[in-house]
mmCIF file of C-alpha atoms in Angstrom:
data_model
loop_
_atom_site.group_PDB
_atom_site.id
_atom_site.type_symbol
_atom_site.label_atom_id
_atom_site.label_comp_id
_atom_site.label_asym_id
_atom_site.label_seq_id
_atom_site.Cartn_x
_atom_site.Cartn_y
_atom_site.Cartn_z
ATOM 1 C CA MET A 1 -24.643 -121.052 -89.064
ATOM 2 C CA ILE A 2 -21.819 -123.394 -89.968
ATOM 3 C CA LEU A 3 -22.077 -124.747 -93.492
ATOM 4 C CA MET A 4 -22.411 -128.524 -93.547
ATOM 5 C CA HIS A 5 -20.597 -130.122 -96.466
ATOM 6 C CA LYS A 6 -21.335 -133.718 -95.548
ATOM 7 C CA ASP A 7 -24.275 -135.970 -96.359
ATOM 8 C CA ILE A 8 -26.188 -135.710 -93.108
ATOM 9 C CA ASP A 9 -29.186 -137.459 -94.705
ATOM 10 C CA LYS A 10 -27.116 -140.641 -94.651
ATOM 11 C CA LEU A 11 -26.496 -140.230 -90.932
ATOM 12 C CA GLN A 12 -30.137 -139.453 -90.214
ATOM 13 C CA LYS A 13 -31.175 -142.609 -92.048
ATOM 14 C CA THR A 14 -28.705 -144.644 -89.999
ATOM 15 C CA ILE A 15 -29.943 -143.330 -86.657
ATOM 16 C CA GLY A 16 -33.594 -143.452 -87.698
ATOM 17 C CA TYR A 17 -34.317 -139.828 -86.871
ATOM 18 C CA THR A 18 -34.733 -136.746 -89.076
ATOM 19 C CA PHE A 19 -34.043 -133.413 -87.426
ATOM 20 C CA LYS A 20 -36.614 -130.681 -87.710
ATOM 21 C CA ASN A 21 -33.811 -128.189 -87.051
ATOM 22 C CA ALA A 22 -30.863 -129.405 -89.111
ATOM 23 C CA ASN A 23 -28.651 -126.700 -87.565
ATOM 24 C CA LEU A 24 -28.716 -128.618 -84.285
ATOM 25 C CA LEU A 25 -27.352 -131.706 -85.995
ATOM 26 C CA THR A 26 -24.658 -129.672 -87.711
ATOM 27 C CA LEU A 27 -23.660 -128.090 -84.413
ATOM 28 C CA ALA A 28 -23.472 -131.526 -82.755
ATOM 29 C CA LEU A 29 -20.978 -132.568 -85.409
ATOM 30 C CA THR A 30 -18.805 -129.460 -85.164
ATOM 31 C CA HIS A 31 -15.593 -130.088 -83.255
ATOM 32 C CA PRO A 32 -13.958 -127.092 -81.510
ATOM 33 C CA SER A 33 -10.967 -127.344 -83.859
ATOM 34 C CA TYR A 34 -13.266 -126.616 -86.804
ATOM 35 C CA SER A 35 -15.061 -123.675 -85.220
ATOM 36 C CA SER A 36 -11.741 -122.212 -84.056
ATOM 37 C CA GLU A 37 -10.161 -122.374 -87.502
ATOM 38 C CA ALA A 38 -13.349 -120.922 -89.016
ATOM 39 C CA GLY A 39 -13.073 -117.915 -86.690
ATOM 40 C CA LEU A 40 -16.349 -118.685 -84.939
ATOM 41 C CA GLU A 41 -17.235 -118.028 -81.309
ATOM 42 C CA ARG A 42 -16.234 -120.788 -78.890
ATOM 43 C CA TYR A 43 -19.858 -121.695 -78.192
ATOM 44 C CA LYS A 44 -20.396 -122.562 -81.868
ATOM 45 C CA SER A 45 -18.972 -126.044 -81.417
ATOM 46 C CA ASN A 46 -20.450 -129.234 -80.025
ATOM 47 C CA GLN A 47 -19.150 -128.757 -76.471
ATOM 48 C CA ARG A 48 -22.349 -127.304 -75.012
ATOM 49 C CA LEU A 49 -24.438 -130.036 -76.662
ATOM 50 C CA GLU A 50 -21.990 -132.634 -75.350
ATOM 51 C CA PHE A 51 -22.549 -131.276 -71.838
ATOM 52 C CA LEU A 52 -26.325 -131.583 -72.261
ATOM 53 C CA GLY A 53 -26.171 -134.975 -73.965
ATOM 54 C CA ASP A 54 -24.023 -136.387 -71.166
ATOM 55 C CA ALA A 55 -26.770 -135.517 -68.661
ATOM 56 C CA VAL A 56 -29.544 -136.917 -70.869
ATOM 57 C CA LEU A 57 -27.595 -140.136 -71.441
ATOM 58 C CA GLU A 58 -26.962 -140.627 -67.732
ATOM 59 C CA LEU A 59 -30.635 -140.004 -66.900
ATOM 60 C CA VAL A 60 -31.964 -142.408 -69.541
ATOM 61 C CA VAL A 61 -29.463 -145.141 -68.685
ATOM 62 C CA SER A 62 -30.146 -144.727 -64.942
ATOM 63 C CA ASP A 63 -33.888 -144.968 -65.524
ATOM 64 C CA TYR A 64 -33.422 -148.033 -67.729
ATOM 65 C CA LEU A 65 -31.234 -149.857 -65.206
ATOM 66 C CA TYR A 66 -33.496 -148.949 -62.271
ATOM 67 C CA LYS A 67 -36.496 -150.491 -64.035
ATOM 68 C CA GLU A 68 -34.689 -153.498 -65.535
ATOM 69 C CA HIS A 69 -32.971 -154.505 -62.271
ATOM 70 C CA PRO A 70 -35.527 -153.897 -59.500
ATOM 71 C CA THR A 71 -33.666 -155.911 -56.853
ATOM 72 C CA GLU A 72 -30.108 -154.625 -57.388
ATOM 73 C CA GLU A 73 -28.543 -152.194 -54.949
ATOM 74 C CA GLU A 74 -27.194 -148.750 -55.716
ATOM 75 C CA GLY A 75 -23.571 -149.843 -56.021
ATOM 76 C CA GLU A 76 -24.280 -152.452 -58.677
ATOM 77 C CA LEU A 77 -26.538 -150.085 -60.609
ATOM 78 C CA THR A 78 -23.763 -147.483 -60.546
ATOM 79 C CA ARG A 79 -21.258 -150.040 -61.840
ATOM 80 C CA LYS A 80 -23.571 -151.043 -64.672
ATOM 81 C CA ARG A 81 -24.174 -147.409 -65.609
ATOM 82 C CA SER A 82 -20.448 -146.684 -65.596
ATOM 83 C CA SER A 83 -19.887 -149.517 -68.059
ATOM 84 C CA LEU A 84 -22.196 -147.811 -70.567
ATOM 85 C CA VAL A 85 -21.272 -144.152 -70.333
ATOM 86 C CA PHE A 86 -17.458 -144.132 -70.281
ATOM 87 C CA GLU A 87 -15.382 -142.856 -73.195
ATOM 88 C CA ALA A 88 -14.330 -146.143 -74.792
ATOM 89 C CA ALA A 89 -17.898 -147.499 -74.758
ATOM 90 C CA LEU A 90 -19.350 -144.359 -76.319
ATOM 91 C CA ALA A 91 -16.616 -144.384 -78.958
ATOM 92 C CA VAL A 92 -17.699 -147.920 -79.882
ATOM 93 C CA CYS A 93 -21.308 -146.731 -80.127
ATOM 94 C CA ALA A 94 -20.193 -143.835 -82.331
ATOM 95 C CA ARG A 95 -18.261 -146.142 -84.640
ATOM 96 C CA ASN A 96 -21.266 -148.419 -84.947
ATOM 97 C CA ILE A 97 -23.254 -145.603 -86.574
ATOM 98 C CA GLY A 98 -20.300 -144.354 -88.628
ATOM 99 C CA LEU A 99 -20.297 -141.026 -86.798
ATOM 100 C CA GLY A 100 -16.644 -140.214 -87.473
ATOM 101 C CA GLU A 101 -17.383 -139.783 -91.153
ATOM 102 C CA PHE A 102 -19.594 -136.786 -90.427
ATOM 103 C CA ILE A 103 -17.637 -134.859 -87.777
ATOM 104 C CA LEU A 104 -16.380 -131.449 -88.896
ATOM 105 C CA LEU A 105 -12.740 -131.098 -87.860
ATOM 106 C CA GLY A 106 -10.047 -128.494 -88.270
ATOM 107 C CA ILE A 107 -7.206 -129.115 -90.698
ATOM 108 C CA GLY A 108 -4.844 -130.285 -87.970
ATOM 109 C CA GLU A 109 -7.265 -132.776 -86.450
ATOM 110 C CA THR A 110 -8.254 -134.034 -89.884
ATOM 111 C CA GLY A 111 -4.609 -134.641 -90.727
ATOM 112 C CA CYS A 112 -4.195 -136.549 -87.449
ATOM 113 C CA ARG A 113 -7.265 -138.672 -88.250
ATOM 114 C CA GLY A 114 -9.157 -137.130 -85.370
ATOM 115 C CA TYR A 115 -12.345 -138.793 -86.609
ATOM 116 C CA GLU A 116 -10.914 -142.035 -85.210
ATOM 117 C CA LYS A 117 -9.993 -140.700 -81.754
ATOM 118 C CA PRO A 118 -12.150 -142.111 -78.930
ATOM 119 C CA SER A 119 -12.383 -138.741 -77.174
ATOM 120 C CA ILE A 120 -13.678 -136.951 -80.279
ATOM 121 C CA LEU A 121 -16.073 -139.768 -81.153
ATOM 122 C CA SER A 122 -17.522 -140.043 -77.654
ATOM 123 C CA ASP A 123 -17.989 -136.277 -77.346
ATOM 124 C CA ALA A 124 -19.762 -136.120 -80.710
ATOM 125 C CA PHE A 125 -21.987 -139.046 -79.725
ATOM 126 C CA GLU A 126 -23.081 -137.260 -76.555
ATOM 127 C CA ALA A 127 -23.556 -134.022 -78.500
ATOM 128 C CA LEU A 128 -25.794 -135.906 -80.938
ATOM 129 C CA ILE A 129 -27.928 -137.064 -78.010
ATOM 130 C CA GLY A 130 -28.120 -133.502 -76.724
ATOM 131 C CA ALA A 131 -29.176 -132.229 -80.143
ATOM 132 C CA MET A 132 -31.802 -134.930 -80.475
ATOM 133 C CA TYR A 133 -33.172 -134.072 -77.036
ATOM 134 C CA LEU A 134 -33.548 -130.399 -77.967
ATOM 135 C CA ASP A 135 -35.048 -131.203 -81.359
ATOM 136 C CA GLY A 136 -37.435 -134.033 -80.476
ATOM 137 C CA GLY A 137 -37.625 -134.270 -76.703
ATOM 138 C CA ILE A 138 -36.706 -136.922 -74.191
ATOM 139 C CA ASP A 139 -38.701 -139.698 -75.894
ATOM 140 C CA GLU A 140 -36.715 -139.421 -79.135
ATOM 141 C CA ALA A 141 -33.453 -139.305 -77.207
ATOM 142 C CA ARG A 142 -34.507 -142.353 -75.182
ATOM 143 C CA THR A 143 -35.391 -144.315 -78.327
ATOM 144 C CA PHE A 144 -31.943 -143.572 -79.772
ATOM 145 C CA ILE A 145 -30.123 -144.490 -76.553
ATOM 146 C CA TYR A 146 -32.063 -147.732 -76.187
ATOM 147 C CA LYS A 147 -31.258 -148.721 -79.758
ATOM 148 C CA PHE A 148 -27.597 -147.801 -79.880
ATOM 149 C CA VAL A 149 -26.441 -148.033 -76.255
ATOM 150 C CA THR A 150 -28.510 -150.180 -73.884
ATOM 151 C CA GLU A 151 -29.146 -152.928 -76.446
ATOM 152 C CA ARG A 152 -25.365 -153.449 -76.483
ATOM 153 C CA ILE A 153 -25.059 -153.585 -72.698
ATOM 154 C CA ASP A 154 -23.381 -157.011 -72.603
ATOM 155 C CA GLU A 155 -20.697 -156.058 -75.115
ATOM 156 C CA LEU A 156 -20.026 -152.656 -73.564
ATOM 157 C CA SER A 157 -19.957 -154.073 -70.030
ATOM 158 C CA LEU A 158 -17.208 -156.492 -71.037
ATOM 159 C CA LEU A 159 -15.173 -153.606 -72.417
ATOM 160 C CA HIS A 160 -15.435 -151.907 -69.021
ATOM 161 C CA ASP A 161 -15.313 -154.904 -66.661
ATOM 162 C CA GLY A 162 -13.542 -157.575 -68.706
ATOM 163 C CA LYS A 163 -10.167 -157.223 -66.988
ATOM 164 C CA SER A 164 -11.602 -157.667 -63.508
ATOM 165 C CA LEU A 165 -13.850 -160.537 -64.620
ATOM 166 C CA ILE A 166 -11.017 -162.467 -66.255
ATOM 167 C CA GLN A 167 -8.808 -161.820 -63.201
ATOM 168 C CA LYS A 168 -11.454 -163.289 -60.876
ATOM 169 C CA TYR A 169 -11.891 -166.253 -63.232
ATOM 170 C CA VAL A 170 -8.163 -167.044 -63.178
ATOM 171 C CA GLN A 171 -7.870 -166.621 -59.401
ATOM 172 C CA LYS A 172 -10.546 -169.245 -58.754
ATOM 173 C CA THR A 173 -7.951 -171.961 -59.338
ATOM 174 C CA ALA A 174 -4.751 -171.888 -57.320
ATOM 175 C CA GLY A 175 -1.630 -171.679 -59.431
ATOM 176 C CA ASN A 176 -3.303 -170.175 -62.482
ATOM 177 C CA THR A 177 -1.510 -167.232 -64.081
ATOM 178 C CA LEU A 178 -2.769 -164.344 -66.177
ATOM 179 C CA SER A 179 -0.503 -162.128 -68.260
ATOM 180 C CA TYR A 180 -0.667 -159.566 -71.052
ATOM 181 C CA GLN A 181 1.917 -158.873 -73.723
ATOM 182 C CA THR A 182 1.388 -155.531 -75.446
ATOM 183 C CA GLU A 183 3.203 -154.202 -78.487
ATOM 184 C CA GLU A 184 2.892 -151.086 -80.580
ATOM 185 C CA ILE A 185 1.679 -151.540 -84.128
ATOM 186 C CA ILE A 186 3.669 -149.319 -86.481
ATOM 187 C CA PRO A 187 1.200 -146.916 -88.136
ATOM 188 C CA THR A 188 0.888 -146.926 -91.927
ATOM 189 C CA ASP A 189 -0.824 -144.511 -94.314
ATOM 190 C CA GLY A 190 -1.194 -141.872 -91.605
ATOM 191 C CA ALA A 191 -3.101 -144.174 -89.241
ATOM 192 C CA LEU A 192 -3.230 -143.384 -85.540
ATOM 193 C CA GLN A 193 -0.878 -145.005 -83.070
ATOM 194 C CA CYS A 194 -2.238 -148.423 -82.175
ATOM 195 C CA PHE A 195 -1.412 -151.280 -79.817
ATOM 196 C CA ARG A 196 -2.002 -155.032 -79.859
ATOM 197 C CA ALA A 197 -2.450 -156.849 -76.542
ATOM 198 C CA SER A 198 -2.200 -160.627 -76.234
ATOM 199 C CA LEU A 199 -3.848 -162.232 -73.201
ATOM 200 C CA TYR A 200 -2.373 -165.466 -71.835
ATOM 201 C CA ILE A 201 -3.720 -167.842 -69.202
ATOM 202 C CA ASN A 202 -1.117 -170.292 -67.909
ATOM 203 C CA GLY A 203 1.115 -169.309 -70.827
ATOM 204 C CA GLU A 204 -1.529 -170.135 -73.449
ATOM 205 C CA LEU A 205 -2.767 -167.444 -75.810
ATOM 206 C CA VAL A 206 -6.488 -166.894 -75.249
ATOM 207 C CA SER A 207 -7.273 -163.671 -77.100
ATOM 208 C CA GLU A 208 -5.860 -160.561 -78.751
ATOM 209 C CA GLY A 209 -7.119 -156.994 -78.565
ATOM 210 C CA ILE A 210 -6.484 -153.785 -80.462
ATOM 211 C CA GLY A 211 -6.650 -150.220 -79.138
ATOM 212 C CA GLN A 212 -5.186 -146.743 -79.385
ATOM 213 C CA SER A 213 -3.582 -147.142 -75.965
ATOM 214 C CA LYS A 214 -2.146 -150.103 -74.088
ATOM 215 C CA LYS A 215 -5.031 -149.931 -71.616
ATOM 216 C CA ILE A 216 -7.724 -150.036 -74.296
ATOM 217 C CA ALA A 217 -5.966 -152.871 -76.132
ATOM 218 C CA GLU A 218 -5.833 -154.913 -72.915
ATOM 219 C CA GLN A 219 -9.494 -154.142 -72.187
ATOM 220 C CA ASP A 220 -10.368 -155.338 -75.667
ATOM 221 C CA ALA A 221 -8.370 -158.544 -75.211
ATOM 222 C CA ALA A 222 -9.986 -159.175 -71.820
ATOM 223 C CA GLY A 223 -13.493 -158.646 -73.204
ATOM 224 C CA LYS A 224 -12.816 -161.090 -76.033
ATOM 225 C CA ALA A 225 -11.440 -163.634 -73.554
ATOM 226 C CA CYS A 226 -14.597 -163.325 -71.456
ATOM 227 C CA LYS A 227 -16.735 -163.979 -74.517
ATOM 228 C CA ARG A 228 -14.646 -166.965 -75.540
ATOM 229 C CA LEU A 229 -14.738 -168.463 -72.034
ATOM 230 C CA ASN A 230 -18.391 -167.467 -71.461
ATOM 231 C CA ILE A 231 -17.551 -165.390 -68.397
ATOM 232 C CA ARG A 232 -20.227 -162.978 -67.132
#
């Protein structure tokens, strides 16, 4: 099995779960770039666990939304689920538990600060769910998802739906204008490429967002504007 050089006890304390089979946790944290450089078989990375965790996450979130919103129709439930299980939202969840610190990456990805990339973070987060499901069953996975995903539903929903919500808010009054100004932030100390988006309503600055793409930066700015203006 892959040798784990990182303090996984710290991670287990953060998530509130101790693995009976620590190899599952290690595998969940093993990015394909690491296993490839180590000369391991392709299946000895977190991709298979990510596949499983994605299904477990979708099931648990669907069950949660079905029970919490007994009168909502399928379309609205689907929209709510989408706001919780897309890449940017899962990357936020991963950052909230400091997951990037523990991901095993190849030399190239480490040099590119891959532990900050949303795609790597979200995949590792889903792989962690898959590992927890195999190690402790659906109840342990559900407890984790409730604590670190569904309890943040308002925040994550704004990240997904903020741009459409702020657009509808502005369009309610004739003559109102909404605009974004996005600029690249010059990386320093090897940091990843980053963008800053400024959101204006009628020419007045309302909020600013940061992200590793223009789209994510604008989503961040829109979510912050919704919070500031109490838009739901």
